Amino acid sequence: MDIQKNLTYIRSILPDQITLLAISKTQKPEVILEAYHSGQRAFGENKAQELSLKYPVLPKDIEWHFVGHLQSNKIKTILPFVSLIQSIDSVKLLQVIDAESLKINKITNCLLQFHIASEETKYGFDLAEAVALFSSGVLTDLKNIRIRGVMGMATFTKDKEQVRKEFRSLKNIFDLLKKNYFPTQESFSILSMGMSEDYQVAIEEGSTLIRIGTSIFGNRISQ
Ligand SMILES: *Cc1c(COP(=O)(O)O)cnc(C)c1O
């Protein structure tokens, strides 16, 4: 796998305003460094333990994103250095992140994860749950989190029209939340959607951040 070549290709077709997040789960630090030396600075991991082992041995100007299901008891281990937690899938998780962030005097950037796929296995809110959360007023007490936008994963399918419909539904959720709850906050600006198989469709549907693993690093080492 020629990581530099892959990154150069993806960047060449990416509109300027879109962030490329390299998903480095299962990849060894020396492989991540190869991407780093090709200019990549934003990386995403989906296991807290794996991230906390990689963080100390890699350059400190890497911007680490967390994209996996996060258990409350693991938050502390990654909180001091994580830039964006993309996978908020419950109110309880937000509350624990807020409390732990307060202890270390940090405002933690978060995305709400939405369940847009037809598969049962994917975590996340639906629109009704999110509206209930915003209407409840719970969020106004959480001073140490900042909700920056939304994240979602489409169904794993070759049917591009289904994928497009799901991305479009996430864009609609983003627009609705922005209009009703963040009308003047420029910080609510991230629509994280698109992976190796579907990022072109995601870009067409308004993505601002794509999360790419396989198309940069090749197939993952199975775990
Ligand atoms: C693994 C993963 C990706 C990247 O998937 P690829 O198909 O390898 O590009 C993106 N987002 C999340 C949440 C992931 O877990």
PDB file of C-alpha atoms and ligand atoms in Angstrom:
ATOM      1  CA  MET A   1       0.000   0.000   0.000  1.00  0.00           C
ATOM      2  CA  ASP A   2       1.467   3.359  -1.006  1.00  0.00           C
ATOM      3  CA  ILE A   3       0.067   5.580   1.708  1.00  0.00           C
ATOM      4  CA  GLN A   4       1.526   8.774   0.309  1.00  0.00           C
ATOM      5  CA  LYS A   5       0.059   8.053  -3.127  1.00  0.00           C
ATOM      6  CA  ASN A   6      -3.357   7.276  -1.636  1.00  0.00           C
ATOM      7  CA  LEU A   7      -3.391  10.484   0.384  1.00  0.00           C
ATOM      8  CA  THR A   8      -2.302  12.545  -2.595  1.00  0.00           C
ATOM      9  CA  TYR A   9      -5.075  11.054  -4.705  1.00  0.00           C
ATOM     10  CA  ILE A  10      -7.825  11.617  -2.135  1.00  0.00           C
ATOM     11  CA  ARG A  11      -6.677  15.184  -1.486  1.00  0.00           C
ATOM     12  CA  SER A  12      -6.639  15.883  -5.232  1.00  0.00           C
ATOM     13  CA  ILE A  13     -10.353  15.089  -5.587  1.00  0.00           C
ATOM     14  CA  LEU A  14     -11.432  16.629  -2.268  1.00  0.00           C
ATOM     15  CA  PRO A  15     -13.056  20.084  -2.342  1.00  0.00           C
ATOM     16  CA  ASP A  16     -10.980  22.562  -0.268  1.00  0.00           C
ATOM     17  CA  GLN A  17     -13.347  23.018   2.639  1.00  0.00           C
ATOM     18  CA  ILE A  18     -13.658  19.306   3.435  1.00  0.00           C
ATOM     19  CA  THR A  19     -11.586  17.788   6.236  1.00  0.00           C
ATOM     20  CA  LEU A  20      -9.904  14.438   5.622  1.00  0.00           C
ATOM     21  CA  LEU A  21      -9.728  12.317   8.768  1.00  0.00           C
ATOM     22  CA  ALA A  22      -7.440   9.283   8.441  1.00  0.00           C
ATOM     23  CA  ILE A  23      -8.932   6.352  10.341  1.00  0.00           C
ATOM     24  CA  SER A  24      -5.905   4.554  11.729  1.00  0.00           C
ATOM     25  CA  LYS A  25      -7.563   1.855  13.863  1.00  0.00           C
ATOM     26  CA  THR A  26      -5.563  -1.400  13.893  1.00  0.00           C
ATOM     27  CA  GLN A  27      -2.637   0.315  12.114  1.00  0.00           C
ATOM     28  CA  LYS A  28       0.759   0.329  13.808  1.00  0.00           C
ATOM     29  CA  PRO A  29       2.434   3.600  14.847  1.00  0.00           C
ATOM     30  CA  GLU A  30       5.083   3.283  12.112  1.00  0.00           C
ATOM     31  CA  VAL A  31       2.329   3.064   9.499  1.00  0.00           C
ATOM     32  CA  ILE A  32       0.568   6.091  10.994  1.00  0.00           C
ATOM     33  CA  LEU A  33       3.896   7.946  10.856  1.00  0.00           C
ATOM     34  CA  GLU A  34       4.060   7.325   7.129  1.00  0.00           C
ATOM     35  CA  ALA A  35       0.794   9.186   6.696  1.00  0.00           C
ATOM     36  CA  TYR A  36       2.034  11.858   9.101  1.00  0.00           C
ATOM     37  CA  HIS A  37       5.147  12.379   6.996  1.00  0.00           C
ATOM     38  CA  SER A  38       2.879  12.801   3.970  1.00  0.00           C
ATOM     39  CA  GLY A  39       1.350  15.798   5.740  1.00  0.00           C
ATOM     40  CA  GLN A  40      -1.664  14.132   7.377  1.00  0.00           C
ATOM     41  CA  ARG A  41      -2.393  15.510  10.867  1.00  0.00           C
ATOM     42  CA  ALA A  42      -5.946  14.401  11.741  1.00  0.00           C
ATOM     43  CA  PHE A  43      -6.345  10.742  12.725  1.00  0.00           C
ATOM     44  CA  GLY A  44      -9.272   8.789  14.123  1.00  0.00           C
ATOM     45  CA  GLU A  45      -9.407   5.729  16.361  1.00  0.00           C
ATOM     46  CA  ASN A  46     -12.334   3.676  17.618  1.00  0.00           C
ATOM     47  CA  LYS A  47     -10.948   2.019  20.759  1.00  0.00           C
ATOM     48  CA  ALA A  48      -9.938   4.009  23.821  1.00  0.00           C
ATOM     49  CA  GLN A  49      -7.274   1.549  24.871  1.00  0.00           C
ATOM     50  CA  GLU A  50      -5.673   1.451  21.430  1.00  0.00           C
ATOM     51  CA  LEU A  51      -5.666   5.242  21.236  1.00  0.00           C
ATOM     52  CA  SER A  52      -4.109   5.639  24.673  1.00  0.00           C
ATOM     53  CA  LEU A  53      -1.262   3.315  23.642  1.00  0.00           C
ATOM     54  CA  LYS A  54      -0.624   5.142  20.361  1.00  0.00           C
ATOM     55  CA  TYR A  55      -0.850   8.695  21.665  1.00  0.00           C
ATOM     56  CA  PRO A  56       2.389   8.693  23.722  1.00  0.00           C
ATOM     57  CA  VAL A  57       4.551   7.278  20.905  1.00  0.00           C
ATOM     58  CA  LEU A  58       3.362   9.580  18.095  1.00  0.00           C
ATOM     59  CA  PRO A  59       3.985  13.280  17.340  1.00  0.00           C
ATOM     60  CA  LYS A  60       2.135  15.657  19.630  1.00  0.00           C
ATOM     61  CA  ASP A  61       0.759  17.844  16.855  1.00  0.00           C
ATOM     62  CA  ILE A  62      -1.534  15.041  15.708  1.00  0.00           C
ATOM     63  CA  GLU A  63      -5.204  15.924  16.085  1.00  0.00           C
ATOM     64  CA  TRP A  64      -6.878  12.795  17.494  1.00  0.00           C
ATOM     65  CA  HIS A  65     -10.550  12.079  16.884  1.00  0.00           C
ATOM     66  CA  PHE A  66     -12.511   9.328  18.564  1.00  0.00           C
ATOM     67  CA  VAL A  67     -15.079   7.560  16.362  1.00  0.00           C
ATOM     68  CA  GLY A  68     -16.074   4.372  18.226  1.00  0.00           C
ATOM     69  CA  HIS A  69     -18.567   3.423  20.893  1.00  0.00           C
ATOM     70  CA  LEU A  70     -17.119   4.943  24.059  1.00  0.00           C
ATOM     71  CA  GLN A  71     -17.692   3.383  27.458  1.00  0.00           C
ATOM     72  CA  SER A  72     -18.028   5.825  30.347  1.00  0.00           C
ATOM     73  CA  ASN A  73     -15.210   4.208  32.320  1.00  0.00           C
ATOM     74  CA  LYS A  74     -12.740   4.743  29.436  1.00  0.00           C
ATOM     75  CA  ILE A  75     -13.372   8.462  28.936  1.00  0.00           C
ATOM     76  CA  LYS A  76     -10.694   9.610  31.380  1.00  0.00           C
ATOM     77  CA  THR A  77      -7.918   7.830  29.519  1.00  0.00           C
ATOM     78  CA  ILE A  78      -8.387   9.755  26.271  1.00  0.00           C
ATOM     79  CA  LEU A  79      -9.977  13.020  27.384  1.00  0.00           C
ATOM     80  CA  PRO A  80      -6.818  15.066  28.036  1.00  0.00           C
ATOM     81  CA  PHE A  81      -5.630  14.799  24.434  1.00  0.00           C
ATOM     82  CA  VAL A  82      -8.650  14.051  22.240  1.00  0.00           C
ATOM     83  CA  SER A  83      -9.730  16.904  19.900  1.00  0.00           C
ATOM     84  CA  LEU A  84     -13.152  15.681  18.873  1.00  0.00           C
ATOM     85  CA  ILE A  85     -15.342  12.838  20.113  1.00  0.00           C
ATOM     86  CA  GLN A  86     -17.488  12.044  17.069  1.00  0.00           C
ATOM     87  CA  SER A  87     -19.495   9.202  18.540  1.00  0.00           C
ATOM     88  CA  ILE A  88     -21.780  10.590  21.242  1.00  0.00           C
ATOM     89  CA  ASP A  89     -24.604   8.060  21.345  1.00  0.00           C
ATOM     90  CA  SER A  90     -26.263   8.755  24.703  1.00  0.00           C
ATOM     91  CA  VAL A  91     -27.095  11.579  27.093  1.00  0.00           C
ATOM     92  CA  LYS A  92     -25.310   9.739  29.877  1.00  0.00           C
ATOM     93  CA  LEU A  93     -22.082   9.737  27.859  1.00  0.00           C
ATOM     94  CA  LEU A  94     -22.355  13.508  27.372  1.00  0.00           C
ATOM     95  CA  GLN A  95     -22.908  13.992  31.088  1.00  0.00           C
ATOM     96  CA  VAL A  96     -19.871  11.927  32.042  1.00  0.00           C
ATOM     97  CA  ILE A  97     -17.685  13.678  29.453  1.00  0.00           C
ATOM     98  CA  ASP A  98     -18.858  17.021  30.822  1.00  0.00           C
ATOM     99  CA  ALA A  99     -18.056  16.067  34.422  1.00  0.00           C
ATOM    100  CA  GLU A 100     -14.620  14.670  33.533  1.00  0.00           C
ATOM    101  CA  SER A 101     -13.843  17.673  31.320  1.00  0.00           C
ATOM    102  CA  LEU A 102     -14.657  20.025  34.186  1.00  0.00           C
ATOM    103  CA  LYS A 103     -12.111  18.201  36.374  1.00  0.00           C
ATOM    104  CA  ILE A 104      -9.326  18.870  33.879  1.00  0.00           C
ATOM    105  CA  ASN A 105     -10.613  22.337  32.979  1.00  0.00           C
ATOM    106  CA  LYS A 106     -11.296  21.469  29.356  1.00  0.00           C
ATOM    107  CA  ILE A 107     -14.118  22.141  26.910  1.00  0.00           C
ATOM    108  CA  THR A 108     -14.503  18.942  24.907  1.00  0.00           C
ATOM    109  CA  ASN A 109     -15.667  19.071  21.304  1.00  0.00           C
ATOM    110  CA  CYS A 110     -18.319  16.470  20.478  1.00  0.00           C
ATOM    111  CA  LEU A 111     -20.504  15.305  17.591  1.00  0.00           C
ATOM    112  CA  LEU A 112     -23.843  13.609  18.106  1.00  0.00           C
ATOM    113  CA  GLN A 113     -23.905  10.292  16.304  1.00  0.00           C
ATOM    114  CA  PHE A 114     -27.101   9.512  14.406  1.00  0.00           C
ATOM    115  CA  HIS A 115     -28.423   6.133  13.428  1.00  0.00           C
ATOM    116  CA  ILE A 116     -29.181   6.517   9.716  1.00  0.00           C
ATOM    117  CA  ALA A 117     -28.417   2.997   8.446  1.00  0.00           C
ATOM    118  CA  SER A 118     -30.896   0.178   8.090  1.00  0.00           C
ATOM    119  CA  GLU A 119     -28.607  -2.164  10.048  1.00  0.00           C
ATOM    120  CA  GLU A 120     -29.557  -2.715  13.661  1.00  0.00           C
ATOM    121  CA  THR A 121     -25.992  -2.792  14.929  1.00  0.00           C
ATOM    122  CA  LYS A 122     -25.038   0.867  14.532  1.00  0.00           C
ATOM    123  CA  TYR A 123     -25.171   3.134  17.565  1.00  0.00           C
ATOM    124  CA  GLY A 124     -26.695   6.577  17.634  1.00  0.00           C
ATOM    125  CA  PHE A 125     -29.643   8.881  18.185  1.00  0.00           C
ATOM    126  CA  ASP A 126     -32.631   9.327  15.933  1.00  0.00           C
ATOM    127  CA  LEU A 127     -34.080  12.757  15.251  1.00  0.00           C
ATOM    128  CA  ALA A 128     -36.904  12.446  17.797  1.00  0.00           C
ATOM    129  CA  GLU A 129     -34.448  11.520  20.552  1.00  0.00           C
ATOM    130  CA  ALA A 130     -32.194  14.441  19.665  1.00  0.00           C
ATOM    131  CA  VAL A 131     -35.087  16.909  19.644  1.00  0.00           C
ATOM    132  CA  ALA A 132     -36.158  15.559  23.051  1.00  0.00           C
ATOM    133  CA  LEU A 133     -32.617  16.045  24.322  1.00  0.00           C
ATOM    134  CA  PHE A 134     -32.395  19.656  23.128  1.00  0.00           C
ATOM    135  CA  SER A 135     -35.881  20.485  24.396  1.00  0.00           C
ATOM    136  CA  SER A 136     -35.208  18.991  27.827  1.00  0.00           C
ATOM    137  CA  GLY A 137     -32.741  21.716  28.751  1.00  0.00           C
ATOM    138  CA  VAL A 138     -30.242  19.118  30.013  1.00  0.00           C
ATOM    139  CA  LEU A 139     -27.597  20.468  27.659  1.00  0.00           C
ATOM    140  CA  THR A 140     -27.550  23.986  29.094  1.00  0.00           C
ATOM    141  CA  ASP A 141     -26.076  22.589  32.311  1.00  0.00           C
ATOM    142  CA  LEU A 142     -23.221  20.914  30.469  1.00  0.00           C
ATOM    143  CA  LYS A 143     -20.742  23.778  30.295  1.00  0.00           C
ATOM    144  CA  ASN A 144     -17.702  21.671  29.477  1.00  0.00           C
ATOM    145  CA  ILE A 145     -18.865  20.143  26.241  1.00  0.00           C
ATOM    146  CA  ARG A 146     -19.304  21.853  22.901  1.00  0.00           C
ATOM    147  CA  ILE A 147     -21.506  20.186  20.309  1.00  0.00           C
ATOM    148  CA  ARG A 148     -19.873  20.849  16.949  1.00  0.00           C
ATOM    149  CA  GLY A 149     -22.203  18.894  14.668  1.00  0.00           C
ATOM    150  CA  VAL A 150     -23.290  15.397  13.756  1.00  0.00           C
ATOM    151  CA  MET A 151     -21.834  12.105  12.530  1.00  0.00           C
ATOM    152  CA  GLY A 152     -23.372   9.086  10.852  1.00  0.00           C
ATOM    153  CA  MET A 153     -22.607   5.881   8.990  1.00  0.00           C
ATOM    154  CA  ALA A 154     -24.592   4.694   6.000  1.00  0.00           C
ATOM    155  CA  THR A 155     -25.672   1.110   5.463  1.00  0.00           C
ATOM    156  CA  PHE A 156     -22.916  -1.150   4.144  1.00  0.00           C
ATOM    157  CA  THR A 157     -24.419  -1.815   0.726  1.00  0.00           C
ATOM    158  CA  LYS A 158     -23.617  -1.510  -2.976  1.00  0.00           C
ATOM    159  CA  ASP A 159     -26.930   0.315  -3.441  1.00  0.00           C
ATOM    160  CA  LYS A 160     -25.675   3.886  -3.877  1.00  0.00           C
ATOM    161  CA  GLU A 161     -29.177   5.337  -3.939  1.00  0.00           C
ATOM    162  CA  GLN A 162     -29.904   3.951  -0.487  1.00  0.00           C
ATOM    163  CA  VAL A 163     -26.604   5.372   0.757  1.00  0.00           C
ATOM    164  CA  ARG A 164     -27.457   8.726  -0.817  1.00  0.00           C
ATOM    165  CA  LYS A 165     -30.874   8.761   0.872  1.00  0.00           C
ATOM    166  CA  GLU A 166     -29.289   8.048   4.254  1.00  0.00           C
ATOM    167  CA  PHE A 167     -26.680  10.802   3.854  1.00  0.00           C
ATOM    168  CA  ARG A 168     -29.416  13.174   2.752  1.00  0.00           C
ATOM    169  CA  SER A 169     -31.373  12.361   5.915  1.00  0.00           C
ATOM    170  CA  LEU A 170     -28.301  13.174   8.024  1.00  0.00           C
ATOM    171  CA  LYS A 171     -27.834  16.482   6.198  1.00  0.00           C
ATOM    172  CA  ASN A 172     -31.486  17.299   6.944  1.00  0.00           C
ATOM    173  CA  ILE A 173     -30.942  16.486  10.630  1.00  0.00           C
ATOM    174  CA  PHE A 174     -27.847  18.708  10.661  1.00  0.00           C
ATOM    175  CA  ASP A 175     -29.758  21.601   9.031  1.00  0.00           C
ATOM    176  CA  LEU A 176     -32.711  21.238  11.382  1.00  0.00           C
ATOM    177  CA  LEU A 177     -30.557  21.185  14.534  1.00  0.00           C
ATOM    178  CA  LYS A 178     -28.525  24.121  13.262  1.00  0.00           C
ATOM    179  CA  LYS A 179     -31.618  26.178  12.505  1.00  0.00           C
ATOM    180  CA  ASN A 180     -33.425  25.423  15.765  1.00  0.00           C
ATOM    181  CA  TYR A 181     -30.665  25.145  18.353  1.00  0.00           C
ATOM    182  CA  PHE A 182     -27.447  26.678  16.972  1.00  0.00           C
ATOM    183  CA  PRO A 183     -28.617  29.468  14.650  1.00  0.00           C
ATOM    184  CA  THR A 184     -25.806  31.877  15.535  1.00  0.00           C
ATOM    185  CA  GLN A 185     -23.080  29.470  16.685  1.00  0.00           C
ATOM    186  CA  GLU A 186     -20.432  29.099  14.025  1.00  0.00           C
ATOM    187  CA  SER A 187     -18.926  26.243  16.026  1.00  0.00           C
ATOM    188  CA  PHE A 188     -21.848  24.001  15.017  1.00  0.00           C
ATOM    189  CA  SER A 189     -20.451  23.313  11.561  1.00  0.00           C
ATOM    190  CA  ILE A 190     -19.350  19.674  11.209  1.00  0.00           C
ATOM    191  CA  LEU A 191     -21.279  17.128   9.148  1.00  0.00           C
ATOM    192  CA  SER A 192     -19.150  13.982   9.430  1.00  0.00           C
ATOM    193  CA  MET A 193     -20.179  11.430   6.816  1.00  0.00           C
ATOM    194  CA  GLY A 194     -18.428   9.321   4.206  1.00  0.00           C
ATOM    195  CA  MET A 195     -16.011   6.374   4.428  1.00  0.00           C
ATOM    196  CA  SER A 196     -13.834   4.619   1.829  1.00  0.00           C
ATOM    197  CA  GLU A 197     -16.765   3.039  -0.003  1.00  0.00           C
ATOM    198  CA  ASP A 198     -19.108   6.009  -0.065  1.00  0.00           C
ATOM    199  CA  TYR A 199     -17.239   9.282   0.429  1.00  0.00           C
ATOM    200  CA  GLN A 200     -17.939  10.558  -3.074  1.00  0.00           C
ATOM    201  CA  VAL A 201     -21.686  10.298  -2.460  1.00  0.00           C
ATOM    202  CA  ALA A 202     -21.241  11.866   1.001  1.00  0.00           C
ATOM    203  CA  ILE A 203     -19.444  14.866  -0.513  1.00  0.00           C
ATOM    204  CA  GLU A 204     -22.209  15.326  -3.068  1.00  0.00           C
ATOM    205  CA  GLU A 205     -24.694  15.328  -0.186  1.00  0.00           C
ATOM    206  CA  GLY A 206     -22.897  18.020   1.801  1.00  0.00           C
ATOM    207  CA  SER A 207     -20.331  16.294   4.025  1.00  0.00           C
ATOM    208  CA  THR A 208     -17.732  18.565   5.651  1.00  0.00           C
ATOM    209  CA  LEU A 209     -15.557  15.766   7.094  1.00  0.00           C
ATOM    210  CA  ILE A 210     -14.851  12.334   5.614  1.00  0.00           C
ATOM    211  CA  ARG A 211     -13.421   9.432   7.630  1.00  0.00           C
ATOM    212  CA  ILE A 212     -11.173   7.263   5.499  1.00  0.00           C
ATOM    213  CA  GLY A 213      -9.353   4.107   6.586  1.00  0.00           C
ATOM    214  CA  THR A 214      -9.027   1.418   3.919  1.00  0.00           C
ATOM    215  CA  SER A 215      -8.488   3.786   0.982  1.00  0.00           C
ATOM    216  CA  ILE A 216      -5.451   5.244   2.768  1.00  0.00           C
ATOM    217  CA  PHE A 217      -3.963   2.292   4.636  1.00  0.00           C
ATOM    218  CA  GLY A 218      -5.297  -0.728   2.753  1.00  0.00           C
ATOM    219  CA  ASN A 219      -7.170  -3.533   4.402  1.00  0.00           C
ATOM    220  CA  ARG A 220      -7.122  -3.581   8.173  1.00  0.00           C
ATOM    221  CA  ILE A 221      -5.228  -6.166  10.117  1.00  0.00           C
ATOM    222  CA  SER A 222      -8.039  -8.349  11.442  1.00  0.00           C
ATOM    223  CA  GLN A 223      -8.443  -8.290  15.194  1.00  0.00           C
TER     224      GLN A 223
HETATM  225  C1  LIG B   1     -13.515   2.154  10.464  1.00  0.00           C
HETATM  226  C2  LIG B   1     -14.316   3.397  10.411  1.00  0.00           C
HETATM  227  C3  LIG B   1     -14.229   4.275   9.320  1.00  0.00           C
HETATM  228  C4  LIG B   1     -13.334   4.029   8.118  1.00  0.00           C
HETATM  229  O1  LIG B   1     -13.795   2.967   7.345  1.00  0.00           O
HETATM  230  P1  LIG B   1     -13.124   2.612   5.926  1.00  0.00           P
HETATM  231  O2  LIG B   1     -14.194   1.869   5.220  1.00  0.00           O
HETATM  232  O3  LIG B   1     -11.932   1.769   6.224  1.00  0.00           O
HETATM  233  O4  LIG B   1     -12.751   3.877   5.256  1.00  0.00           O
HETATM  234  C5  LIG B   1     -14.976   5.430   9.364  1.00  0.00           C
HETATM  235  N1  LIG B   1     -15.790   5.721  10.412  1.00  0.00           N
HETATM  236  C6  LIG B   1     -15.901   4.907  11.470  1.00  0.00           C
HETATM  237  C7  LIG B   1     -16.810   5.295  12.580  1.00  0.00           C
HETATM  238  C8  LIG B   1     -15.185   3.718  11.495  1.00  0.00           C
HETATM  239  O5  LIG B   1     -15.317   2.900  12.564  1.00  0.00           O
END
